[in-house]
C-alpha cells in the first residue's frame, strides 16, 4: 500500500498541474500557444539560473571567491532572489510576447490569459519535480528488490528513503498545488504591469517571489516542513486575495475579462 501511495503521489504531482492548465485553456478558449509560453518561461529561467548557481558554487569550492561569513544566510538570499529574478524576468518577457501576439489579432491580453500562462508555468515546474520523484522511486524500488545494486556509500540514503512515511509524498503534492496558485498570482502581477507598461509590476513580482521562497526556506530550516507549508499557504491566500481585490476595485476586472 505504501508503494501505491508513493506512486500515485508522484503521478498526481507530475500530471495534475499540466492537466489543470489544459482544462483552463479549453474552458476559457485561450490560445494553445499559452501552454508553450508558460512552459518556456519556467524552463528558460532554469536553463540560465541553474548553470549560474552551479558556477557560483564551483568558484567558492575552488577558493576563487571568499567564503561567505554565514553560508546558510547567503544561500537563503541567493536562492530566493535568483528564483524571483530569473523566473519573473522570463515571465515578463513571455507576457509581453503574448500581449503583442494578441494585439496582432486585434485582441487584448485578458485576465484569463494570465491565469492560463501562470498555470502552464507552475504546471511545468510540478511536472519536472514529479518526474524526478517518480524516477527516484523507480530506482529505489529496483534497488530494494535487488534488480540493481545499491551504489557504494548510498546505503544510508536508501534506508532513509524507505524510512520516510509514504504519506509525506502527498505533502509535496499539496506544496505543489500552493506553488501553482502562487504562480497564477505572480502572473497576474506581471500581467497588470505589462498591460499598463509599468516595470513596477515586474519588480513587485520579483520581490514577492523571493519573499515567499525565502520564508519557506527559513521556516523549513528552523521549524520544519509543517510550519513552512502553513506559512506558504498563508502567503498564497493573502497574495491572491489582495490581487483580486485590487484588480476588482481599481480596474473593474472580473474573471471573464
C-alpha atoms as one frame of an Amber mdcrd trajectory, in Angstrom:
protein
   0.000   0.000   0.000   2.850   2.366   0.772   4.353   1.888  -2.680   0.989
   2.643  -4.281   0.645   5.849  -2.233   4.086   6.978  -3.342   3.413   6.161
  -6.997   0.064   7.929  -7.019   1.514  10.964  -5.271   4.286  11.458  -7.799
   1.890  10.892 -10.707  -0.585  13.458  -9.346   2.262  15.928  -8.850   3.592
  15.380 -12.372   0.320  15.454 -14.281  -2.123  17.370 -12.076  -0.676  20.803
 -12.863  -0.469  20.308 -16.647  -3.995  18.855 -16.644  -5.282  21.944 -14.839
  -3.577  24.220 -17.368  -5.105  22.243 -20.246  -8.543  22.408 -18.645  -8.354
  26.167 -18.059  -7.184  26.826 -21.625 -10.102  24.828 -23.019 -12.618  26.220
 -20.540 -11.854  29.827 -21.469 -10.900  29.181 -25.106  -7.463  30.749 -24.806
  -4.715  30.206 -27.408  -2.851  26.889 -27.337   0.378  28.914 -27.578  -0.083
  29.990 -23.963   0.779  26.464 -22.814   4.115  26.650 -24.604   4.827  30.194
 -23.444   4.088  29.306 -19.834   6.283  26.215 -20.010   9.144  28.071 -21.676
   9.151  30.831 -19.069   9.924  28.218 -16.425  12.329  26.110 -18.484  14.155
  29.133 -19.891  14.614  30.652 -16.456  16.064  27.417 -15.064  18.288  26.913
 -18.114  20.058  30.156 -17.162  19.693  30.102 -13.366  20.893  26.579 -12.584
  24.201  26.784 -14.507  24.922  30.163 -12.903  24.294  28.751  -9.425  26.478
  25.739 -10.233  29.232  28.059 -11.456  28.991  30.192  -8.326  29.246  27.073
  -6.165  32.325  25.917  -8.088  34.009  29.293  -7.583  33.513  29.057  -3.828
  34.775  25.475  -3.690  37.903  26.338  -5.665  38.631  29.311  -3.414  38.294
  31.815  -6.245  35.671  33.663  -4.208  35.947  34.336  -0.464  33.561  32.144
   1.538  30.532  33.965   2.978  30.534  34.612   6.718  27.150  32.934   7.090
  26.770  30.260   4.356  23.192  29.426   5.352  22.024  33.039   5.147  23.990
  33.562   1.936  22.400  30.516   0.299  18.978  31.609   1.518  19.338  35.061
  -0.035  20.936  33.883  -3.310  18.482  31.048  -3.923  15.440  33.174  -3.095
  16.459  36.249  -5.081  17.675  34.247  -8.077  14.390  32.332  -8.228  12.428
  35.576  -8.261  14.756  37.392 -10.641  15.074  34.738 -13.320  11.538  33.349
 -13.264   9.773  36.704 -13.140  12.016  38.194 -15.816  11.211  35.246 -18.073
   7.524  35.628 -17.208   7.670  39.355 -18.053   9.153  38.662 -21.487   6.691
  35.847 -22.118   3.754  38.048 -21.135   4.955  40.878 -23.359   5.201  38.476
 -26.302   1.683  37.228 -25.542   0.400  40.809 -25.437   1.925  41.578 -28.847
   0.507  38.352 -30.241  -2.967  39.306 -29.087  -2.579  42.825 -30.489  -1.733
  41.388 -33.922  -5.051  39.526 -33.787  -6.943  42.630 -32.726  -7.429  41.360
 -29.172  -6.235  42.291 -25.699  -4.388  40.125 -23.220  -7.008  39.436 -20.564
  -7.059  38.131 -17.024  -7.877  34.576 -18.129  -4.855  34.644 -20.438  -2.655
  35.491 -17.457  -4.202  32.692 -15.403  -3.550  30.106 -18.128   0.031  31.346
 -18.530   0.555  31.038 -14.776  -0.939  27.539 -14.682   1.285  26.439 -17.549
   4.373  27.833 -15.796   3.552  26.244 -12.452   2.348  23.032 -14.077   5.658
  22.640 -15.896   7.567  23.022 -12.648   5.307  20.448 -10.969   5.765  18.056
 -13.893   9.559  18.334 -13.649   9.577  17.707  -9.892   7.059  14.887 -10.182
   9.124  13.253 -12.905  12.251  13.445 -10.737  10.340  11.951  -7.805   8.889
   9.154  -9.939  12.295   8.307 -11.410  13.854   8.252  -7.943  11.091   5.963
  -6.680  11.609   3.550  -9.572  15.334   3.431  -8.845  14.702   2.820  -5.149
  12.264   0.010  -5.946  14.766  -1.662  -8.244  17.455  -1.472  -5.555  15.100
  -2.751  -2.867  14.157  -5.746  -4.976  17.785  -6.474  -5.773  17.373  -5.884
  -9.502  20.151  -3.283  -9.494  22.959  -2.908  -6.941  22.981  -0.161  -4.335
  25.900   2.174  -5.187  28.718   2.224  -2.602  28.066   4.791   0.091  24.352
   5.034  -0.740  23.164   2.510   1.832  22.188   5.160   4.410  20.268   7.429
   1.946  18.390   4.408   0.593  17.464   3.289   4.109  16.364   6.826   4.995
  14.206   6.972   1.853  12.235   3.878   2.843  12.019   5.016   6.457  10.088
   8.105   5.359   6.303   7.538   5.658   4.723   7.207   2.191   2.137   9.827
   3.053   4.819  12.518   3.027   4.738  12.424  -0.773   1.284  13.955  -0.564
   2.644  16.825   1.484   4.758  17.543  -1.586   1.632  17.338  -3.744  -0.050
  19.912  -1.507   3.028  22.136  -1.673   2.992  21.971  -5.478  -0.669  22.922
  -5.505   0.087  26.019  -3.444   3.084  26.794  -5.656   0.861  26.673  -8.742
  -1.550  29.121  -7.114   1.433  31.341  -6.318   2.493  31.268  -9.962  -1.012
  32.282 -11.002  -0.841  35.231  -8.615   2.597  36.275  -9.849   1.357  36.039
 -13.436  -1.445  38.434 -12.563   1.066  40.875 -11.080   3.204  40.700 -14.233
   0.129  40.970 -16.450  -1.024  44.089 -14.633   2.414  45.628 -15.143   2.596
  44.646 -18.823  -0.829  45.965 -19.740  -0.056  49.300 -18.052   3.534  49.333
 -19.394   4.963  49.690 -15.888   8.066  47.777 -14.853   6.975  48.191 -11.249
   4.855  45.083 -11.841   7.981  43.114 -12.722   9.857  44.434  -9.667   6.934
  43.608  -7.373   6.719  40.063  -8.738  10.475  39.529  -8.262  10.350  40.699
  -4.655   7.179  38.774  -3.815   8.564  35.580  -5.357  11.817  35.961  -3.421
   9.959  36.760  -0.190   7.744  33.667  -0.370  10.663  31.408  -1.305  12.817
  32.877   1.441  10.077  32.457   4.031   9.667  28.789   3.076  13.405  28.049
   3.217  13.908  29.837   6.538  10.872  28.183   8.139  11.906  24.762   6.854
  15.391  25.019   8.360  14.147  26.426  11.676  10.764  24.790  12.380  10.304
  22.001   9.846   8.104  21.269   6.876   4.757  21.650   8.663   5.319  25.272
   9.634   6.860  26.026   6.243   3.807  24.708   4.400   1.488  26.638   6.702
   3.335  29.889   6.053   3.281  29.283   2.302  -0.470  28.695   2.440  -0.898
  31.938   4.393   1.218  33.865   1.881  -0.677  32.440  -1.087  -4.062  33.207
   0.458  -3.150  36.797   1.324  -1.417  37.289  -2.002  -4.252  36.069  -4.222
  -6.891  37.805  -2.117  -5.040  41.103  -2.319  -4.537  40.826  -6.072  -8.175
  40.130  -6.866  -9.414  42.879  -4.552  -7.046  45.355  -6.190  -7.998  44.372
  -9.717 -11.706  44.446  -8.958 -11.677  47.778  -7.152  -9.125  49.619  -9.239
  -9.859  48.230 -12.686 -13.353  46.766 -12.542 -11.928  43.463 -13.808 -13.771
  40.159 -13.433 -12.517  36.633 -14.154 -14.188  36.772 -17.575 -12.171  39.836
 -18.659
